[in-house]
């Protein structure tokens, strides 16, 4: 097996699991891709964001097919996230990678904790939309700064505001598509991407994300997909932290 095929297989697995909770694969792909690519800002982040957008698009299609996307909420949040995400790209291009990795590990750890302990609040639609709109802007800018989609912050927030977890996942996927497209446009002028490897990973990620979304929609309970994703992300984060320290 060539290295490109091995990376594509890894992205496929991560895309299935990310697609199960409506994330683009970027959050999980960042530590995985960094095992093979040396440049965080010009190789890993642009490729991760591209894959995040593609996988979120196919995850959204899978959730939409099951009626699990709130298009009214998702459309508005997507527009705001798309406008805010370039701020994170511009900051990432001017900051030491050590700072980015520190922010990444801290925010990813927060996401894992929130997925396990979040409890929904009573839904109040008008107030809910206001606070979601206010929160998605800094969430989008920060998540793009660390090279990830907004989902690791937005999905727990949507659940906290009363969204059923599967609907939160499907709605978030729509937001991540817009955010990733906007961020990628600002990354591409300085990106250093291998065309053949990128093509392999896009195909693997798209197929994996759609499969993961359909699997969640049809087969798994909310608690089951939380445990699967939290376990995998914890393992990846610990391994990447070990590689950075030794």
PDB file of C-alpha atoms in Angstrom:
ATOM      1  CA  UNK A   1       0.000   0.000   0.000  1.00  0.00           C
ATOM      2  CA  UNK A   2       1.375   3.408  -0.994  1.00  0.00           C
ATOM      3  CA  UNK A   3       1.516   6.275   1.487  1.00  0.00           C
ATOM      4  CA  UNK A   4      -1.226   8.147  -0.425  1.00  0.00           C
ATOM      5  CA  UNK A   5      -3.542   5.148  -0.182  1.00  0.00           C
ATOM      6  CA  UNK A   6      -2.776   4.757   3.526  1.00  0.00           C
ATOM      7  CA  UNK A   7      -3.596   8.429   4.165  1.00  0.00           C
ATOM      8  CA  UNK A   8      -6.797   8.098   2.101  1.00  0.00           C
ATOM      9  CA  UNK A   9      -7.858   5.063   4.129  1.00  0.00           C
ATOM     10  CA  UNK A  10      -7.271   6.986   7.352  1.00  0.00           C
ATOM     11  CA  UNK A  11      -9.281   9.956   6.063  1.00  0.00           C
ATOM     12  CA  UNK A  12     -12.100   7.623   5.019  1.00  0.00           C
ATOM     13  CA  UNK A  13     -12.347   6.217   8.558  1.00  0.00           C
ATOM     14  CA  UNK A  14     -12.209   9.687  10.098  1.00  0.00           C
ATOM     15  CA  UNK A  15     -14.790  10.970   7.603  1.00  0.00           C
ATOM     16  CA  UNK A  16     -17.224   8.179   8.492  1.00  0.00           C
ATOM     17  CA  UNK A  17     -16.938   9.027  12.173  1.00  0.00           C
ATOM     18  CA  UNK A  18     -16.999  12.801  11.623  1.00  0.00           C
ATOM     19  CA  UNK A  19     -19.965  12.476   9.265  1.00  0.00           C
ATOM     20  CA  UNK A  20     -21.838  10.600  11.968  1.00  0.00           C
ATOM     21  CA  UNK A  21     -22.097  13.790  14.031  1.00  0.00           C
ATOM     22  CA  UNK A  22     -22.229  16.290  11.176  1.00  0.00           C
ATOM     23  CA  UNK A  23     -18.673  17.588  11.520  1.00  0.00           C
ATOM     24  CA  UNK A  24     -16.441  18.249   8.600  1.00  0.00           C
ATOM     25  CA  UNK A  25     -13.448  15.959   8.976  1.00  0.00           C
ATOM     26  CA  UNK A  26     -11.006  18.834   9.532  1.00  0.00           C
ATOM     27  CA  UNK A  27     -10.867  18.633  13.335  1.00  0.00           C
ATOM     28  CA  UNK A  28      -9.903  14.951  13.281  1.00  0.00           C
ATOM     29  CA  UNK A  29      -7.814  15.284  10.101  1.00  0.00           C
ATOM     30  CA  UNK A  30      -5.456  17.969  11.451  1.00  0.00           C
ATOM     31  CA  UNK A  31      -3.491  15.695  13.848  1.00  0.00           C
ATOM     32  CA  UNK A  32      -3.704  12.786  11.379  1.00  0.00           C
ATOM     33  CA  UNK A  33      -2.400  14.724   8.361  1.00  0.00           C
ATOM     34  CA  UNK A  34       0.342  16.312  10.450  1.00  0.00           C
ATOM     35  CA  UNK A  35       1.835  12.840  10.875  1.00  0.00           C
ATOM     36  CA  UNK A  36       2.632  12.861   7.125  1.00  0.00           C
ATOM     37  CA  UNK A  37       2.873  16.551   6.124  1.00  0.00           C
ATOM     38  CA  UNK A  38       5.375  18.891   7.837  1.00  0.00           C
ATOM     39  CA  UNK A  39       3.893  22.372   7.272  1.00  0.00           C
ATOM     40  CA  UNK A  40       0.877  23.087   9.508  1.00  0.00           C
ATOM     41  CA  UNK A  41      -0.253  26.394   7.955  1.00  0.00           C
ATOM     42  CA  UNK A  42       0.509  25.830   4.244  1.00  0.00           C
ATOM     43  CA  UNK A  43      -0.139  22.085   3.874  1.00  0.00           C
ATOM     44  CA  UNK A  44      -2.109  20.597   6.765  1.00  0.00           C
ATOM     45  CA  UNK A  45      -4.614  23.413   7.387  1.00  0.00           C
ATOM     46  CA  UNK A  46      -5.596  24.087   3.734  1.00  0.00           C
ATOM     47  CA  UNK A  47      -5.990  20.368   3.028  1.00  0.00           C
ATOM     48  CA  UNK A  48      -7.875  19.816   6.270  1.00  0.00           C
ATOM     49  CA  UNK A  49     -10.242  22.719   5.575  1.00  0.00           C
ATOM     50  CA  UNK A  50     -10.856  21.526   2.019  1.00  0.00           C
ATOM     51  CA  UNK A  51     -11.659  18.035   3.254  1.00  0.00           C
ATOM     52  CA  UNK A  52     -13.790  19.528   6.014  1.00  0.00           C
ATOM     53  CA  UNK A  53     -15.956  21.344   3.476  1.00  0.00           C
ATOM     54  CA  UNK A  54     -16.315  18.341   1.168  1.00  0.00           C
ATOM     55  CA  UNK A  55     -17.136  15.935   3.971  1.00  0.00           C
ATOM     56  CA  UNK A  56     -19.596  18.387   5.555  1.00  0.00           C
ATOM     57  CA  UNK A  57     -21.356  18.754   2.188  1.00  0.00           C
ATOM     58  CA  UNK A  58     -21.840  15.000   1.828  1.00  0.00           C
ATOM     59  CA  UNK A  59     -22.780  14.639   5.496  1.00  0.00           C
ATOM     60  CA  UNK A  60     -25.417  17.361   5.018  1.00  0.00           C
ATOM     61  CA  UNK A  61     -26.801  15.438   2.039  1.00  0.00           C
ATOM     62  CA  UNK A  62     -27.056  12.288   4.139  1.00  0.00           C
ATOM     63  CA  UNK A  63     -28.808  14.056   7.021  1.00  0.00           C
ATOM     64  CA  UNK A  64     -31.107  15.982   4.676  1.00  0.00           C
ATOM     65  CA  UNK A  65     -32.242  12.728   3.136  1.00  0.00           C
ATOM     66  CA  UNK A  66     -33.469  11.723   6.601  1.00  0.00           C
ATOM     67  CA  UNK A  67     -35.078  15.121   7.308  1.00  0.00           C
ATOM     68  CA  UNK A  68     -32.501  16.068   9.944  1.00  0.00           C
ATOM     69  CA  UNK A  69     -31.455  19.551   8.728  1.00  0.00           C
ATOM     70  CA  UNK A  70     -33.031  22.774  10.041  1.00  0.00           C
ATOM     71  CA  UNK A  71     -32.487  24.867   6.932  1.00  0.00           C
ATOM     72  CA  UNK A  72     -33.902  28.068   8.421  1.00  0.00           C
ATOM     73  CA  UNK A  73     -31.412  28.118  11.285  1.00  0.00           C
ATOM     74  CA  UNK A  74     -28.584  26.528   9.307  1.00  0.00           C
ATOM     75  CA  UNK A  75     -28.814  28.949   6.378  1.00  0.00           C
ATOM     76  CA  UNK A  76     -28.494  32.037   8.551  1.00  0.00           C
ATOM     77  CA  UNK A  77     -25.637  30.620  10.608  1.00  0.00           C
ATOM     78  CA  UNK A  78     -23.866  29.501   7.423  1.00  0.00           C
ATOM     79  CA  UNK A  79     -23.867  33.061   6.056  1.00  0.00           C
ATOM     80  CA  UNK A  80     -22.419  34.471   9.277  1.00  0.00           C
ATOM     81  CA  UNK A  81     -19.793  31.714   9.549  1.00  0.00           C
ATOM     82  CA  UNK A  82     -18.708  32.288   5.959  1.00  0.00           C
ATOM     83  CA  UNK A  83     -18.161  35.983   6.645  1.00  0.00           C
ATOM     84  CA  UNK A  84     -16.226  35.398   9.896  1.00  0.00           C
ATOM     85  CA  UNK A  85     -13.946  32.504   8.918  1.00  0.00           C
ATOM     86  CA  UNK A  86     -11.363  34.533   6.896  1.00  0.00           C
ATOM     87  CA  UNK A  87     -10.413  36.317  10.121  1.00  0.00           C
ATOM     88  CA  UNK A  88      -9.138  33.009  11.509  1.00  0.00           C
ATOM     89  CA  UNK A  89      -7.138  32.279   8.339  1.00  0.00           C
ATOM     90  CA  UNK A  90      -5.436  35.671   8.382  1.00  0.00           C
ATOM     91  CA  UNK A  91      -4.528  35.245  12.050  1.00  0.00           C
ATOM     92  CA  UNK A  92      -3.200  31.695  11.554  1.00  0.00           C
ATOM     93  CA  UNK A  93      -0.857  32.908   8.802  1.00  0.00           C
ATOM     94  CA  UNK A  94       0.731  35.389  11.220  1.00  0.00           C
ATOM     95  CA  UNK A  95       1.037  33.330  14.418  1.00  0.00           C
ATOM     96  CA  UNK A  96       3.651  30.810  15.538  1.00  0.00           C
ATOM     97  CA  UNK A  97       2.440  27.191  14.954  1.00  0.00           C
ATOM     98  CA  UNK A  98       3.032  26.431  18.645  1.00  0.00           C
ATOM     99  CA  UNK A  99       0.279  28.888  19.542  1.00  0.00           C
ATOM    100  CA  UNK A 100      -2.062  27.272  17.001  1.00  0.00           C
ATOM    101  CA  UNK A 101      -1.376  23.773  18.362  1.00  0.00           C
ATOM    102  CA  UNK A 102      -1.998  24.981  21.912  1.00  0.00           C
ATOM    103  CA  UNK A 103      -5.329  26.497  20.884  1.00  0.00           C
ATOM    104  CA  UNK A 104      -6.178  23.351  18.946  1.00  0.00           C
ATOM    105  CA  UNK A 105      -5.593  20.958  21.839  1.00  0.00           C
ATOM    106  CA  UNK A 106      -7.429  23.192  24.291  1.00  0.00           C
ATOM    107  CA  UNK A 107     -10.485  23.633  22.083  1.00  0.00           C
ATOM    108  CA  UNK A 108     -10.606  19.979  21.018  1.00  0.00           C
ATOM    109  CA  UNK A 109     -10.454  18.907  24.661  1.00  0.00           C
ATOM    110  CA  UNK A 110     -13.297  21.290  25.441  1.00  0.00           C
ATOM    111  CA  UNK A 111     -15.343  19.838  22.581  1.00  0.00           C
ATOM    112  CA  UNK A 112     -14.886  16.272  23.841  1.00  0.00           C
ATOM    113  CA  UNK A 113     -15.969  17.302  27.331  1.00  0.00           C
ATOM    114  CA  UNK A 114     -18.992  19.224  26.066  1.00  0.00           C
ATOM    115  CA  UNK A 115     -20.200  16.333  23.924  1.00  0.00           C
ATOM    116  CA  UNK A 116     -20.312  14.100  26.970  1.00  0.00           C
ATOM    117  CA  UNK A 117     -21.830  16.453  29.566  1.00  0.00           C
ATOM    118  CA  UNK A 118     -23.992  18.956  27.634  1.00  0.00           C
ATOM    119  CA  UNK A 119     -27.606  19.207  28.786  1.00  0.00           C
ATOM    120  CA  UNK A 120     -30.283  20.947  26.703  1.00  0.00           C
ATOM    121  CA  UNK A 121     -31.870  24.205  27.833  1.00  0.00           C
ATOM    122  CA  UNK A 122     -35.559  24.982  27.282  1.00  0.00           C
ATOM    123  CA  UNK A 123     -36.074  26.187  23.714  1.00  0.00           C
ATOM    124  CA  UNK A 124     -37.099  29.813  23.166  1.00  0.00           C
ATOM    125  CA  UNK A 125     -36.959  30.292  19.364  1.00  0.00           C
ATOM    126  CA  UNK A 126     -36.547  34.095  19.109  1.00  0.00           C
ATOM    127  CA  UNK A 127     -33.941  34.368  21.840  1.00  0.00           C
ATOM    128  CA  UNK A 128     -32.265  31.187  20.579  1.00  0.00           C
ATOM    129  CA  UNK A 129     -31.724  32.596  17.096  1.00  0.00           C
ATOM    130  CA  UNK A 130     -30.261  35.819  18.487  1.00  0.00           C
ATOM    131  CA  UNK A 131     -27.706  34.057  20.692  1.00  0.00           C
ATOM    132  CA  UNK A 132     -26.780  31.524  18.030  1.00  0.00           C
ATOM    133  CA  UNK A 133     -26.128  34.356  15.566  1.00  0.00           C
ATOM    134  CA  UNK A 134     -24.003  36.189  18.139  1.00  0.00           C
ATOM    135  CA  UNK A 135     -21.999  33.105  19.064  1.00  0.00           C
ATOM    136  CA  UNK A 136     -21.344  31.657  15.595  1.00  0.00           C
ATOM    137  CA  UNK A 137     -19.124  34.593  14.521  1.00  0.00           C
ATOM    138  CA  UNK A 138     -16.359  34.133  17.144  1.00  0.00           C
ATOM    139  CA  UNK A 139     -16.790  30.344  16.896  1.00  0.00           C
ATOM    140  CA  UNK A 140     -16.197  30.399  13.139  1.00  0.00           C
ATOM    141  CA  UNK A 141     -13.161  32.695  13.380  1.00  0.00           C
ATOM    142  CA  UNK A 142     -11.561  30.663  16.167  1.00  0.00           C
ATOM    143  CA  UNK A 143     -12.209  27.260  14.606  1.00  0.00           C
ATOM    144  CA  UNK A 144     -10.725  28.408  11.297  1.00  0.00           C
ATOM    145  CA  UNK A 145      -7.689  29.709  13.190  1.00  0.00           C
ATOM    146  CA  UNK A 146      -6.960  26.155  14.397  1.00  0.00           C
ATOM    147  CA  UNK A 147      -7.773  24.705  10.954  1.00  0.00           C
ATOM    148  CA  UNK A 148     -11.077  23.053  11.822  1.00  0.00           C
ATOM    149  CA  UNK A 149     -14.748  23.412  11.037  1.00  0.00           C
ATOM    150  CA  UNK A 150     -17.020  25.182  13.499  1.00  0.00           C
ATOM    151  CA  UNK A 151     -18.842  21.957  14.371  1.00  0.00           C
ATOM    152  CA  UNK A 152     -16.812  21.035  17.438  1.00  0.00           C
ATOM    153  CA  UNK A 153     -18.106  24.228  19.060  1.00  0.00           C
ATOM    154  CA  UNK A 154     -21.460  24.613  17.308  1.00  0.00           C
ATOM    155  CA  UNK A 155     -22.873  21.094  17.715  1.00  0.00           C
ATOM    156  CA  UNK A 156     -22.669  21.151  21.550  1.00  0.00           C
ATOM    157  CA  UNK A 157     -24.084  24.688  21.475  1.00  0.00           C
ATOM    158  CA  UNK A 158     -27.042  23.655  19.316  1.00  0.00           C
ATOM    159  CA  UNK A 159     -27.707  20.730  21.650  1.00  0.00           C
ATOM    160  CA  UNK A 160     -27.524  23.068  24.638  1.00  0.00           C
ATOM    161  CA  UNK A 161     -30.129  25.279  22.951  1.00  0.00           C
ATOM    162  CA  UNK A 162     -32.517  22.354  22.700  1.00  0.00           C
ATOM    163  CA  UNK A 163     -31.738  20.778  19.324  1.00  0.00           C
ATOM    164  CA  UNK A 164     -32.072  16.996  19.199  1.00  0.00           C
ATOM    165  CA  UNK A 165     -28.482  15.749  18.659  1.00  0.00           C
ATOM    166  CA  UNK A 166     -29.022  14.302  15.179  1.00  0.00           C
ATOM    167  CA  UNK A 167     -30.735  17.510  13.989  1.00  0.00           C
ATOM    168  CA  UNK A 168     -27.899  19.553  15.521  1.00  0.00           C
ATOM    169  CA  UNK A 169     -25.428  17.432  13.549  1.00  0.00           C
ATOM    170  CA  UNK A 170     -27.295  17.839  10.266  1.00  0.00           C
ATOM    171  CA  UNK A 171     -27.803  21.592  10.691  1.00  0.00           C
ATOM    172  CA  UNK A 172     -24.172  22.099  11.637  1.00  0.00           C
ATOM    173  CA  UNK A 173     -22.992  20.316   8.486  1.00  0.00           C
ATOM    174  CA  UNK A 174     -24.616  23.045   6.368  1.00  0.00           C
ATOM    175  CA  UNK A 175     -22.775  25.742   8.344  1.00  0.00           C
ATOM    176  CA  UNK A 176     -19.422  23.982   7.971  1.00  0.00           C
ATOM    177  CA  UNK A 177     -19.771  23.869   4.169  1.00  0.00           C
ATOM    178  CA  UNK A 178     -20.049  27.674   3.954  1.00  0.00           C
ATOM    179  CA  UNK A 179     -17.328  28.267   6.532  1.00  0.00           C
ATOM    180  CA  UNK A 180     -14.876  25.908   4.812  1.00  0.00           C
ATOM    181  CA  UNK A 181     -15.453  27.401   1.356  1.00  0.00           C
ATOM    182  CA  UNK A 182     -14.789  30.907   2.664  1.00  0.00           C
ATOM    183  CA  UNK A 183     -11.685  29.887   4.634  1.00  0.00           C
ATOM    184  CA  UNK A 184     -10.254  27.846   1.758  1.00  0.00           C
ATOM    185  CA  UNK A 185     -10.471  30.832  -0.600  1.00  0.00           C
ATOM    186  CA  UNK A 186      -8.108  32.722   1.703  1.00  0.00           C
ATOM    187  CA  UNK A 187      -5.777  29.737   2.213  1.00  0.00           C
ATOM    188  CA  UNK A 188      -5.330  28.751  -1.439  1.00  0.00           C
ATOM    189  CA  UNK A 189      -2.946  31.556  -2.542  1.00  0.00           C
ATOM    190  CA  UNK A 190      -0.323  30.268  -0.050  1.00  0.00           C
ATOM    191  CA  UNK A 191      -1.296  26.594   0.043  1.00  0.00           C
ATOM    192  CA  UNK A 192       1.150  23.862  -0.948  1.00  0.00           C
ATOM    193  CA  UNK A 193      -1.029  20.944  -2.030  1.00  0.00           C
ATOM    194  CA  UNK A 194      -0.183  17.752  -3.884  1.00  0.00           C
ATOM    195  CA  UNK A 195      -2.838  17.347  -6.584  1.00  0.00           C
ATOM    196  CA  UNK A 196      -2.891  13.534  -6.691  1.00  0.00           C
ATOM    197  CA  UNK A 197      -2.978  13.165  -2.902  1.00  0.00           C
ATOM    198  CA  UNK A 198      -5.706  15.801  -2.620  1.00  0.00           C
ATOM    199  CA  UNK A 199      -7.863  13.961  -5.175  1.00  0.00           C
ATOM    200  CA  UNK A 200      -7.481  10.663  -3.301  1.00  0.00           C
ATOM    201  CA  UNK A 201      -8.460  12.285  -0.022  1.00  0.00           C
ATOM    202  CA  UNK A 202     -11.445  14.200  -1.411  1.00  0.00           C
ATOM    203  CA  UNK A 203     -12.978  11.024  -2.843  1.00  0.00           C
ATOM    204  CA  UNK A 204     -12.312   9.029   0.333  1.00  0.00           C
ATOM    205  CA  UNK A 205     -13.655  11.816   2.532  1.00  0.00           C
ATOM    206  CA  UNK A 206     -16.823  12.372   0.501  1.00  0.00           C
ATOM    207  CA  UNK A 207     -17.767   8.693   0.450  1.00  0.00           C
ATOM    208  CA  UNK A 208     -16.929   8.272   4.130  1.00  0.00           C
ATOM    209  CA  UNK A 209     -18.892  11.323   5.285  1.00  0.00           C
ATOM    210  CA  UNK A 210     -22.057  10.379   3.418  1.00  0.00           C
ATOM    211  CA  UNK A 211     -21.826   6.823   4.740  1.00  0.00           C
ATOM    212  CA  UNK A 212     -21.348   8.099   8.292  1.00  0.00           C
ATOM    213  CA  UNK A 213     -24.326  10.453   8.118  1.00  0.00           C
ATOM    214  CA  UNK A 214     -26.595   7.713   6.794  1.00  0.00           C
ATOM    215  CA  UNK A 215     -25.321   5.285   9.418  1.00  0.00           C
ATOM    216  CA  UNK A 216     -26.208   7.720  12.198  1.00  0.00           C
ATOM    217  CA  UNK A 217     -29.573   8.555  10.670  1.00  0.00           C
ATOM    218  CA  UNK A 218     -30.647   4.936  10.322  1.00  0.00           C
ATOM    219  CA  UNK A 219     -28.751   2.787  12.801  1.00  0.00           C
ATOM    220  CA  UNK A 220     -27.185   4.507  15.797  1.00  0.00           C
ATOM    221  CA  UNK A 221     -28.551   6.182  18.892  1.00  0.00           C
ATOM    222  CA  UNK A 222     -27.327   9.639  19.892  1.00  0.00           C
ATOM    223  CA  UNK A 223     -25.287   8.232  22.756  1.00  0.00           C
ATOM    224  CA  UNK A 224     -23.601   5.567  20.611  1.00  0.00           C
ATOM    225  CA  UNK A 225     -22.209   7.979  18.034  1.00  0.00           C
ATOM    226  CA  UNK A 226     -21.004  10.329  20.767  1.00  0.00           C
ATOM    227  CA  UNK A 227     -18.990   7.571  22.421  1.00  0.00           C
ATOM    228  CA  UNK A 228     -17.455   6.399  19.134  1.00  0.00           C
ATOM    229  CA  UNK A 229     -16.304   9.867  18.124  1.00  0.00           C
ATOM    230  CA  UNK A 230     -15.044  10.893  21.560  1.00  0.00           C
ATOM    231  CA  UNK A 231     -12.991   7.689  21.810  1.00  0.00           C
ATOM    232  CA  UNK A 232     -11.341   8.135  18.417  1.00  0.00           C
ATOM    233  CA  UNK A 233     -10.619  11.842  18.876  1.00  0.00           C
ATOM    234  CA  UNK A 234      -9.119  11.232  22.313  1.00  0.00           C
ATOM    235  CA  UNK A 235      -6.755   8.631  20.874  1.00  0.00           C
ATOM    236  CA  UNK A 236      -5.685  10.907  18.004  1.00  0.00           C
ATOM    237  CA  UNK A 237      -5.100  13.895  20.265  1.00  0.00           C
ATOM    238  CA  UNK A 238      -3.044  11.904  22.743  1.00  0.00           C
ATOM    239  CA  UNK A 239      -0.923  10.409  19.958  1.00  0.00           C
ATOM    240  CA  UNK A 240      -0.302  13.802  18.319  1.00  0.00           C
ATOM    241  CA  UNK A 241       0.583  15.341  21.699  1.00  0.00           C
ATOM    242  CA  UNK A 242       3.071  12.529  22.253  1.00  0.00           C
ATOM    243  CA  UNK A 243       4.657  13.163  18.839  1.00  0.00           C
ATOM    244  CA  UNK A 244       4.979  16.885  19.565  1.00  0.00           C
ATOM    245  CA  UNK A 245       6.616  16.313  22.942  1.00  0.00           C
ATOM    246  CA  UNK A 246       9.133  13.570  22.059  1.00  0.00           C
TER     247      UNK A 246
END
